[in-house]
Tab-separated table of C-alpha atoms in Angstrom:
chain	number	residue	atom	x	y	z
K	1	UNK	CA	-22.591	2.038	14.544
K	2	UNK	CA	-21.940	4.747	11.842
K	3	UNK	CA	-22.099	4.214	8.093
K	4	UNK	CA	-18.874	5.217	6.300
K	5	UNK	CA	-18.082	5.819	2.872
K	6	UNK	CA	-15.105	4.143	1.481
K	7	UNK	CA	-12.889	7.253	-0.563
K	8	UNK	CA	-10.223	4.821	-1.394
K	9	UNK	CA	-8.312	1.634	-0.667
K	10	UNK	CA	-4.125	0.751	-0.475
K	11	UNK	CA	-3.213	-2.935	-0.926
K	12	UNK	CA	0.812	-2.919	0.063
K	13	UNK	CA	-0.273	-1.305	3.523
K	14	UNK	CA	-3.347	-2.664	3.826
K	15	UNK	CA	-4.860	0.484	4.404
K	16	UNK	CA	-7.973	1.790	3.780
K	17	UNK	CA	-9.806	5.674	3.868
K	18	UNK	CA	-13.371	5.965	5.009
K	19	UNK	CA	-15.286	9.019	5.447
K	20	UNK	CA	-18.008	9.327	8.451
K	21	UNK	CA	-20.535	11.860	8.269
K	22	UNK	CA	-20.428	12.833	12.071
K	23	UNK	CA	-18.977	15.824	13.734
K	24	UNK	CA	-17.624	16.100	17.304
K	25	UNK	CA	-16.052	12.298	17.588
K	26	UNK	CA	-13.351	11.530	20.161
K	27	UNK	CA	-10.133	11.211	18.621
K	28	UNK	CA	-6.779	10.324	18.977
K	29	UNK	CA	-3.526	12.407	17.430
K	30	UNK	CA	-1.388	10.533	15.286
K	31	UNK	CA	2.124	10.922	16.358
K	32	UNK	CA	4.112	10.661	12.898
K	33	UNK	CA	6.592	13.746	14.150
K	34	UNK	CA	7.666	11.384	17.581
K	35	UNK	CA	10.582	9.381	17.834
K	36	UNK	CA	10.270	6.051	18.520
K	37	UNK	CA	12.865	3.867	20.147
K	38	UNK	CA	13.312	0.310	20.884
K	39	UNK	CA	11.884	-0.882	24.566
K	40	UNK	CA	9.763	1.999	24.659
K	41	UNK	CA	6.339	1.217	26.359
K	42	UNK	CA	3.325	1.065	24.075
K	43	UNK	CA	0.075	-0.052	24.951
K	44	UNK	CA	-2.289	-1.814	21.705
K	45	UNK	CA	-5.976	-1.777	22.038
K	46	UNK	CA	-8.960	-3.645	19.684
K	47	UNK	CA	-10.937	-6.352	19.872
K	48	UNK	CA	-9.274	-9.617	20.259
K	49	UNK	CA	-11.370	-12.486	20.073
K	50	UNK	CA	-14.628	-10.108	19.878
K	51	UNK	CA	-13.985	-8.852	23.289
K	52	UNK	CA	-14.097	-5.103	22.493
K	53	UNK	CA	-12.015	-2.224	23.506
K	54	UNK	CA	-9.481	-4.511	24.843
K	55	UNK	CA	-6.025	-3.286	26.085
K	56	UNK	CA	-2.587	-4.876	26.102
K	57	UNK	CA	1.010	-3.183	27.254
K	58	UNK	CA	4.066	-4.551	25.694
K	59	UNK	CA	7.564	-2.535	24.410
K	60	UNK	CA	8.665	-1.389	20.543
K	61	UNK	CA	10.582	-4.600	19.877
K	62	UNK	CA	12.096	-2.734	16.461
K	63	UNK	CA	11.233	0.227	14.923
K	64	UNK	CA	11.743	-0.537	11.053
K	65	UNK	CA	10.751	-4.526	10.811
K	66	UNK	CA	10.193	-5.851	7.010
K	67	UNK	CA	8.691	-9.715	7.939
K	68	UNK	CA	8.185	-10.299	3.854
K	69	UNK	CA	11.656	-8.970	1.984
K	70	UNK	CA	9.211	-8.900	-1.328
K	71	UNK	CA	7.443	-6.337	-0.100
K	72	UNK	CA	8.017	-2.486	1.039
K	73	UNK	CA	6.005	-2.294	3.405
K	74	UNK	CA	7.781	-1.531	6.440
K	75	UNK	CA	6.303	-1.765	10.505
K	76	UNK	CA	6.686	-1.283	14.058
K	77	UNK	CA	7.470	-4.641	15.919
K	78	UNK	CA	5.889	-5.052	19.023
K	79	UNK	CA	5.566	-7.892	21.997
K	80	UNK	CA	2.568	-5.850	23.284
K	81	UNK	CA	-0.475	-9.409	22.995
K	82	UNK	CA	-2.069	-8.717	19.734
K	83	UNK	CA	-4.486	-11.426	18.636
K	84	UNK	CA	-7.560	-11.839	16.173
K	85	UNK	CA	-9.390	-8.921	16.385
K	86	UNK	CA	-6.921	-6.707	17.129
K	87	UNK	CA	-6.065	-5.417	13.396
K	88	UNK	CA	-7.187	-1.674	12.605
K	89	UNK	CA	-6.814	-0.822	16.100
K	90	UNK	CA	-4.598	1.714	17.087
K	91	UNK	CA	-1.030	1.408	18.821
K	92	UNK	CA	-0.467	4.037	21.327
K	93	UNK	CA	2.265	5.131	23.805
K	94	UNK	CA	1.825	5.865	27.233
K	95	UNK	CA	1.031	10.038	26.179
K	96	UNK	CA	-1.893	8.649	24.223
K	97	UNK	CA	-0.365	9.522	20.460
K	98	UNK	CA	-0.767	6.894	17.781
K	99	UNK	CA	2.404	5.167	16.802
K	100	UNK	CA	0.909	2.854	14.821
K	101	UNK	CA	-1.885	0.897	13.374
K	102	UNK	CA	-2.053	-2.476	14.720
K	103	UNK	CA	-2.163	-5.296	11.403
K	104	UNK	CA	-0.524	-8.644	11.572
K	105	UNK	CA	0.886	-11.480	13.739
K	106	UNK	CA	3.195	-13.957	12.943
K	107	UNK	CA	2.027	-17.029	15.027
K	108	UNK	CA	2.451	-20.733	14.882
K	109	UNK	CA	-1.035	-21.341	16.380
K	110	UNK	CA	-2.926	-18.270	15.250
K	111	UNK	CA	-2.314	-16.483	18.515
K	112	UNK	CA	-0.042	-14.101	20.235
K	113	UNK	CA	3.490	-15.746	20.504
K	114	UNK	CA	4.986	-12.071	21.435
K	115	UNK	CA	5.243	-11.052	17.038
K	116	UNK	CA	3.449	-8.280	16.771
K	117	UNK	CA	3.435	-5.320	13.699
K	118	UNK	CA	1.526	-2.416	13.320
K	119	UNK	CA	1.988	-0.312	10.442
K	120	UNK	CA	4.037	3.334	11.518
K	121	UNK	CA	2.262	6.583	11.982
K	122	UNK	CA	4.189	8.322	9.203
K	123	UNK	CA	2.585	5.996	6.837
K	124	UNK	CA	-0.623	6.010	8.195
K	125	UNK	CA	-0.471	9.672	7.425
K	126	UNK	CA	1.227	9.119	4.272
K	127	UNK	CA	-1.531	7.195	2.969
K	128	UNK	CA	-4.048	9.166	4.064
K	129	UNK	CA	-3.139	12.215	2.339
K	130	UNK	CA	-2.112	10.361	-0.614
K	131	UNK	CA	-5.594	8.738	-0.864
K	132	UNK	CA	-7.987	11.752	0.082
K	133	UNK	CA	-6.027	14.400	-2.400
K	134	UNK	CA	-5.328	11.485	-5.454
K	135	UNK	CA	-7.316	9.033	-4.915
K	136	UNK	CA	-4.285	6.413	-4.743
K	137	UNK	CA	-1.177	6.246	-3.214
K	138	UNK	CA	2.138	7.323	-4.835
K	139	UNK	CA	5.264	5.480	-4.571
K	140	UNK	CA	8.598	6.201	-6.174
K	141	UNK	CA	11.605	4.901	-7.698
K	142	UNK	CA	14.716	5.678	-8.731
K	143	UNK	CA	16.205	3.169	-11.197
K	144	UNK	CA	18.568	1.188	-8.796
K	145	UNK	CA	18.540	-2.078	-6.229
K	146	UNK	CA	20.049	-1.954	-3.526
K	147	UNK	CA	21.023	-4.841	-0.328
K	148	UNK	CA	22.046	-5.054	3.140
K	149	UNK	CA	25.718	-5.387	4.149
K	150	UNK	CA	26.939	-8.743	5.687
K	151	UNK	CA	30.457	-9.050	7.399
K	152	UNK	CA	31.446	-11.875	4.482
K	153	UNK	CA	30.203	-9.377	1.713
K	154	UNK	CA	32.380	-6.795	3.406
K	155	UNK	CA	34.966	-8.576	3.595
K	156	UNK	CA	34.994	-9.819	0.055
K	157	UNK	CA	34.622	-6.738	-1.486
K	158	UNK	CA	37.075	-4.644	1.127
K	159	UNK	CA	34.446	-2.461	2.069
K	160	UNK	CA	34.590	1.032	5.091
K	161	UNK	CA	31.936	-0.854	7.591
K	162	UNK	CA	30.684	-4.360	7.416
K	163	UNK	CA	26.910	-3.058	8.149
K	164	UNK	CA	24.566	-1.042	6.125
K	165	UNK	CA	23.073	-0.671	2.683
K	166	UNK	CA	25.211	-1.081	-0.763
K	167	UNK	CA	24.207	-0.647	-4.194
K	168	UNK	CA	24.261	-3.562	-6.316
K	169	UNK	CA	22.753	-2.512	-9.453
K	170	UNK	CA	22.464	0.625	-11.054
K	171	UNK	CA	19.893	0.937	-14.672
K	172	UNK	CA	21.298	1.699	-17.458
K	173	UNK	CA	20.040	5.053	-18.721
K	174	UNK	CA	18.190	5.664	-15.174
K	175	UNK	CA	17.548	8.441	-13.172
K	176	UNK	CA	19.871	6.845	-10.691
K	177	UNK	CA	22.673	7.033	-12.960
K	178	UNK	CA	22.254	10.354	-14.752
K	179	UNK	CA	22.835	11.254	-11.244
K	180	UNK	CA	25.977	9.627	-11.020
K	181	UNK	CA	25.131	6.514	-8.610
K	182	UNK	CA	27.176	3.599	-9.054
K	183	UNK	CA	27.275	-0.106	-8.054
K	184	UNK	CA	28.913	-0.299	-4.868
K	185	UNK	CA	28.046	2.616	-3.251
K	186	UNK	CA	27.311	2.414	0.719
K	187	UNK	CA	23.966	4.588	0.978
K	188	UNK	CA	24.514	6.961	4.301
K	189	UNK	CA	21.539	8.595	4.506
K	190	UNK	CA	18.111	9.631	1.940
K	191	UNK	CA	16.297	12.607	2.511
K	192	UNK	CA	18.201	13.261	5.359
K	193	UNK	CA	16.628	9.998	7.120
K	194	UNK	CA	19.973	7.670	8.384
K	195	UNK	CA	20.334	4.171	6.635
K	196	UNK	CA	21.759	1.719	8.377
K	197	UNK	CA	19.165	-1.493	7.200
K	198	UNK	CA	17.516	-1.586	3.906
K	199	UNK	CA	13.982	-1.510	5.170
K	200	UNK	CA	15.047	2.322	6.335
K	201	UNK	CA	16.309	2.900	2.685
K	202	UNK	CA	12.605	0.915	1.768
K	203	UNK	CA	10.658	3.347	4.212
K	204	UNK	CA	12.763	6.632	3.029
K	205	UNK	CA	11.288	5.344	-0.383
K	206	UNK	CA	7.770	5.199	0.581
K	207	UNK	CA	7.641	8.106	2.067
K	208	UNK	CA	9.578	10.439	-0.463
K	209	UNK	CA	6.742	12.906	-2.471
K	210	UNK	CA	6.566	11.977	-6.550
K	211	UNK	CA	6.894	15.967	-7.115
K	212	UNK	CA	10.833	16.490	-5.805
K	213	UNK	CA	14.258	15.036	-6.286
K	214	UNK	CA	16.031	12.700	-3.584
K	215	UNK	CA	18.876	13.613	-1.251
K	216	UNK	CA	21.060	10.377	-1.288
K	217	UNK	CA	24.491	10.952	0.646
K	218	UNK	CA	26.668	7.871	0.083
K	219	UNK	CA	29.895	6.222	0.909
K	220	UNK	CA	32.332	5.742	-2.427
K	221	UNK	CA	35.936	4.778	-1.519
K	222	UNK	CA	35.857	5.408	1.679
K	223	UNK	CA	34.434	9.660	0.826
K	224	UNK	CA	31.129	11.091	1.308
K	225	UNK	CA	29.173	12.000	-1.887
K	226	UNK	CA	25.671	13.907	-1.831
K	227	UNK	CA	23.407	12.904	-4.834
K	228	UNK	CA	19.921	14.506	-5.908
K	229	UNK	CA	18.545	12.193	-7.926
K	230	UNK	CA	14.880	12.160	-10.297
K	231	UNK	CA	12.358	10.164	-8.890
K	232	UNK	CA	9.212	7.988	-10.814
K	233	UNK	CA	6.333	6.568	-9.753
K	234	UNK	CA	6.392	3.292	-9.636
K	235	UNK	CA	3.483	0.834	-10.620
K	236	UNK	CA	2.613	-2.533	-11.013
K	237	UNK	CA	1.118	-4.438	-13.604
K	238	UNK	CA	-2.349	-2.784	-12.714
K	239	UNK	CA	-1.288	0.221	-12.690
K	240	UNK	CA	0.371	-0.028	-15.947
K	241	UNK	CA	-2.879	-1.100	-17.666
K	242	UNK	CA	-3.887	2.322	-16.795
K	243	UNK	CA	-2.163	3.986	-19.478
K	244	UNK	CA	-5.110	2.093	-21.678
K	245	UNK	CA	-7.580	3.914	-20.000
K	246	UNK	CA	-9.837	6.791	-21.300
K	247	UNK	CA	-11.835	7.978	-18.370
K	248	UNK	CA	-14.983	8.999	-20.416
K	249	UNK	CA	-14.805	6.003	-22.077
K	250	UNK	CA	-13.466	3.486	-19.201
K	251	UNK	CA	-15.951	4.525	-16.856
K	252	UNK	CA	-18.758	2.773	-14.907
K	253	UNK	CA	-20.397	5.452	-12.751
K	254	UNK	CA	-22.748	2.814	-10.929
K	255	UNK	CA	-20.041	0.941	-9.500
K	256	UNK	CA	-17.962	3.662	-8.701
K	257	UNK	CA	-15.007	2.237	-11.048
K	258	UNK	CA	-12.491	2.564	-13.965
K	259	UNK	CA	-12.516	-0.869	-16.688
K	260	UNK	CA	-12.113	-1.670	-19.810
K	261	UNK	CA	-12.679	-4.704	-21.975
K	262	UNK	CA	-10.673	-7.755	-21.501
K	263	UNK	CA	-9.294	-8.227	-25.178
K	264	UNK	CA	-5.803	-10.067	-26.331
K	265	UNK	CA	-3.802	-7.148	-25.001
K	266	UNK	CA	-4.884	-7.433	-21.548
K	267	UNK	CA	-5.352	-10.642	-21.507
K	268	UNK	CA	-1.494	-11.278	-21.701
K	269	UNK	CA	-1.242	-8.673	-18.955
K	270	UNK	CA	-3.517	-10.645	-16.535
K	271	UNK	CA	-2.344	-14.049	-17.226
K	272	UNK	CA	-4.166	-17.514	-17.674
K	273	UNK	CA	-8.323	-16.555	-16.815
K	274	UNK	CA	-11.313	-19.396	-16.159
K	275	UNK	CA	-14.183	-17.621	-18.499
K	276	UNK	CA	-12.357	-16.083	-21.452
K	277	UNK	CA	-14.494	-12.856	-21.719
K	278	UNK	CA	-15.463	-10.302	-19.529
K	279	UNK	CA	-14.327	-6.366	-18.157
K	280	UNK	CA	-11.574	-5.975	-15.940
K	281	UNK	CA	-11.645	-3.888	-12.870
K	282	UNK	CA	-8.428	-1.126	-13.315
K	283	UNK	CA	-9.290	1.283	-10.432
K	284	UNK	CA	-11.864	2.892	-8.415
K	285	UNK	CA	-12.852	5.783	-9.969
K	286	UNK	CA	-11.346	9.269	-8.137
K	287	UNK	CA	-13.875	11.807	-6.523
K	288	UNK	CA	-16.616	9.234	-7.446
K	289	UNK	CA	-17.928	7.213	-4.573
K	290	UNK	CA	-20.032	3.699	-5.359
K	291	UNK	CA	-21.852	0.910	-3.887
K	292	UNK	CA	-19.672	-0.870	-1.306
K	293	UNK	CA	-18.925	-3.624	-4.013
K	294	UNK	CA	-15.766	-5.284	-2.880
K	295	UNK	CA	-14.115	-4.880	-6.289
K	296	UNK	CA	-10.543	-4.993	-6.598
K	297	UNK	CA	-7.921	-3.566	-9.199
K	298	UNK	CA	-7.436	-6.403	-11.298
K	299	UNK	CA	-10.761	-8.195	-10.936
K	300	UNK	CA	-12.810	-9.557	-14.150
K	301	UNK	CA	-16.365	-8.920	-13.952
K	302	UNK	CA	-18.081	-12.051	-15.774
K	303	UNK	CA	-21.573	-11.460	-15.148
K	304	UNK	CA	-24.056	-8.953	-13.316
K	305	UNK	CA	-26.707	-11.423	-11.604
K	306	UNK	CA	-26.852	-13.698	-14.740
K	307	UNK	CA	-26.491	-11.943	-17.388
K	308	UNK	CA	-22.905	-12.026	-18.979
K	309	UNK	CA	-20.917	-9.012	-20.265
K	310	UNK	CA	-18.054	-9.190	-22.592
K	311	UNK	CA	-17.363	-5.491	-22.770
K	312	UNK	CA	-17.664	-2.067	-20.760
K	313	UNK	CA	-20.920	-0.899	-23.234
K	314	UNK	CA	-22.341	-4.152	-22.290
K	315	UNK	CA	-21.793	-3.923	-18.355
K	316	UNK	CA	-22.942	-0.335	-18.229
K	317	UNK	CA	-26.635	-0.849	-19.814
K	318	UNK	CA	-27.159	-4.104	-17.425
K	319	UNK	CA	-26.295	-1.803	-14.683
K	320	UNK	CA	-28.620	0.957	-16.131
K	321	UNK	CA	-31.685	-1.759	-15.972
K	322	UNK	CA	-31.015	-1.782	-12.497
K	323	UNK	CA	-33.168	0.441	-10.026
K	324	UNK	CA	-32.129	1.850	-6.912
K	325	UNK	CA	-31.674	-0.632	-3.977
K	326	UNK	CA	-31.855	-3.928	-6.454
K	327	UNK	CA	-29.738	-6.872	-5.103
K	328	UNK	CA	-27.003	-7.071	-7.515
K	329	UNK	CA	-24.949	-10.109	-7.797
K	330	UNK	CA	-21.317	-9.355	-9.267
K	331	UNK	CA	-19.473	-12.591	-10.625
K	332	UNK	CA	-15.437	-12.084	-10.129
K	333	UNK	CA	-12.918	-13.843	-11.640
K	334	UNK	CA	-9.764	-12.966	-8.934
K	335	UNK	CA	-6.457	-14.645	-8.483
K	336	UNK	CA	-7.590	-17.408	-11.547
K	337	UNK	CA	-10.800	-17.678	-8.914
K	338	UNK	CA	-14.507	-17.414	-9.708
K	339	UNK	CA	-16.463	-15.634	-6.464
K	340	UNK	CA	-19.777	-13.740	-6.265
K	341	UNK	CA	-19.866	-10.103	-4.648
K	342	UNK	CA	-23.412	-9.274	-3.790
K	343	UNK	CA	-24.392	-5.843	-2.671
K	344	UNK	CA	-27.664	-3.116	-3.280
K	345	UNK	CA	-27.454	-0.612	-5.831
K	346	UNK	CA	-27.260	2.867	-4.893
């Protein structure tokens, strides 16, 4: 076993960055420049069950599979046995590249049924280099929603194809509009990437860097029209709370993180809470590695072993009391539920 540092964590792909202090270990080469195809052999290897360096062979059942339409995360469907265990461990094909990272089943009774998903290896990379040069993950919008084409919907609007992605809303004042796209456009392609489902328009979108404007070609009565449209970054509610941050001022070296106080600002920000005070957990702190805590964005630290704090001054000279390798007991407030994180100071 090695120890690894963790450099930073994505929720929506349930990805994380660790950093080993080795040199000369075996690897494998990610293959985010192949093409993948549907029925093409792939073999998925882990740990099912605690029975390590296990190997499975199945096929690419799709290639762009969103199982939860709320979320943008996009992945490789395979029939390849993945079980409990398996998750983290690479999907390869028969050359030995890395198509994917193996991450989730969908199962009736909690084993393979044949529904397997690993995350793609052009978001594996995308991640990575998000996380090791920012410290987080970028991901863009561009002011419009879009949905996938049904034969009824084509028919009731007389549409060119009766498959495919059409825009059904359009912001006003946007950066989708200033660059002319309208409601009922059929989206051909982004960045050059085909759309033909709107998980590829979702994927195109995570991909796409924060820094340059997107290639959209679309359909518009029944003619081709190329738009370069202004991208954002877009954030959620955690993310937005960052805007209240002042890094000299927000943050707690010790732990490795970005927080500020929980006053009636936030508070209507992070909803209903069990103990009313306390500091909320915005971010891990960039270039600044911690104690393996277990904190998450959005967390409410109540107390450090049993002392309370009500404010970032207050959590920062507990923490100073603390000497190197002290048990420290974290108490959490996360998803309207109290839990204790318990870890040694570094």
């Amino acid at each position: 076993m090695l120890d690894a540092k963790l450099i930073g964590i994505h929720k929506e792909s349930d990805l994380a960055l660790l950093k080993i202090e080795q040199k000369n270990l075996p690897t494998l080469e990610l293959g985010s420049a192949r093409r993948i195809h549907q029925g093409q052999l792939v073999l998925a290897i882990g740990s099912p069950e605690g029975l390590q360096n296990s190997v499975t062979m199945g096929v690419i059942s799709s290639v762009g599979r969103q199982p939860d339409p709320d979320r943008p995360m996009v992945y490789i469907q395979t029939d390849a046995p993945i079980n409990p265990g398996n998750s983290g461990g690479p999907l390869i094909d028969v050359d030995g590249y890395v198509l994917g990272i193996n991450t989730l089943i969908l199962s009736q009774g909690g084993g393979s049924e044949g529904l397997g998903f690993a995350i793609p290896a052009r978001i594996v990379r995308f991640v990575y280099q998000s996380l090791r040069k920012y410290g987080h993950v970028h991901r863009v919008e561009i002011g419009a929603v879009a949905q996938n084409i049904t034969p009824s919907l084509a028919e009731g609007l007389n549409l060119s194809r009766s498959w495919g992605v059409i825009v059904s809303d359009v912001n006003p004042g946007g950066s989708a509009e200033a660059a002319g796209l309208k409601t009922g456009d059929i989206v051909v392609s982004a960045d050059d990437r085909p759309i033909d489902t709107l998980p590829a328009l979702t994927a195109a979108m995570y991909l796409h860097p924060l820094d340059e404007v997107m290639k959209l070609v679309v359909l518009r009565n029944g003619e081709k029209k190329i738009l370069y449209v202004a991208v954002s970054e877009h954030r959620d509610q955690m993310d937005k709370l960052l805007d209240a941050v002042n890094p000299d001022e927000s943050l707690v070296s010790r732990l490795g993180i970005l927080a500020i106080d929980l006053n009636d600002q936030i508070r209507s920000n992070v909803g209903d809470l069990r103990i009313s005070n306390g500091v909320v957990v915005i971010a891990r702190a960039a270039n600044l590695i911690g104690p393996e805590t277990g904190l998450k964005s959005g967390d409410i630290i109540h107390c450090v072993n049993t002392t309370p704090v009500d404010s970032v001054t207050s959590l920062r000279q507990v923490l100073r009391s603390l000497k190197p390798n002290a048990a420290v007991v974290l108490q959490v407030e996360r998803d309207s539920q109290l839990q204790w994180l318990a870890f040694e100071m570094e």
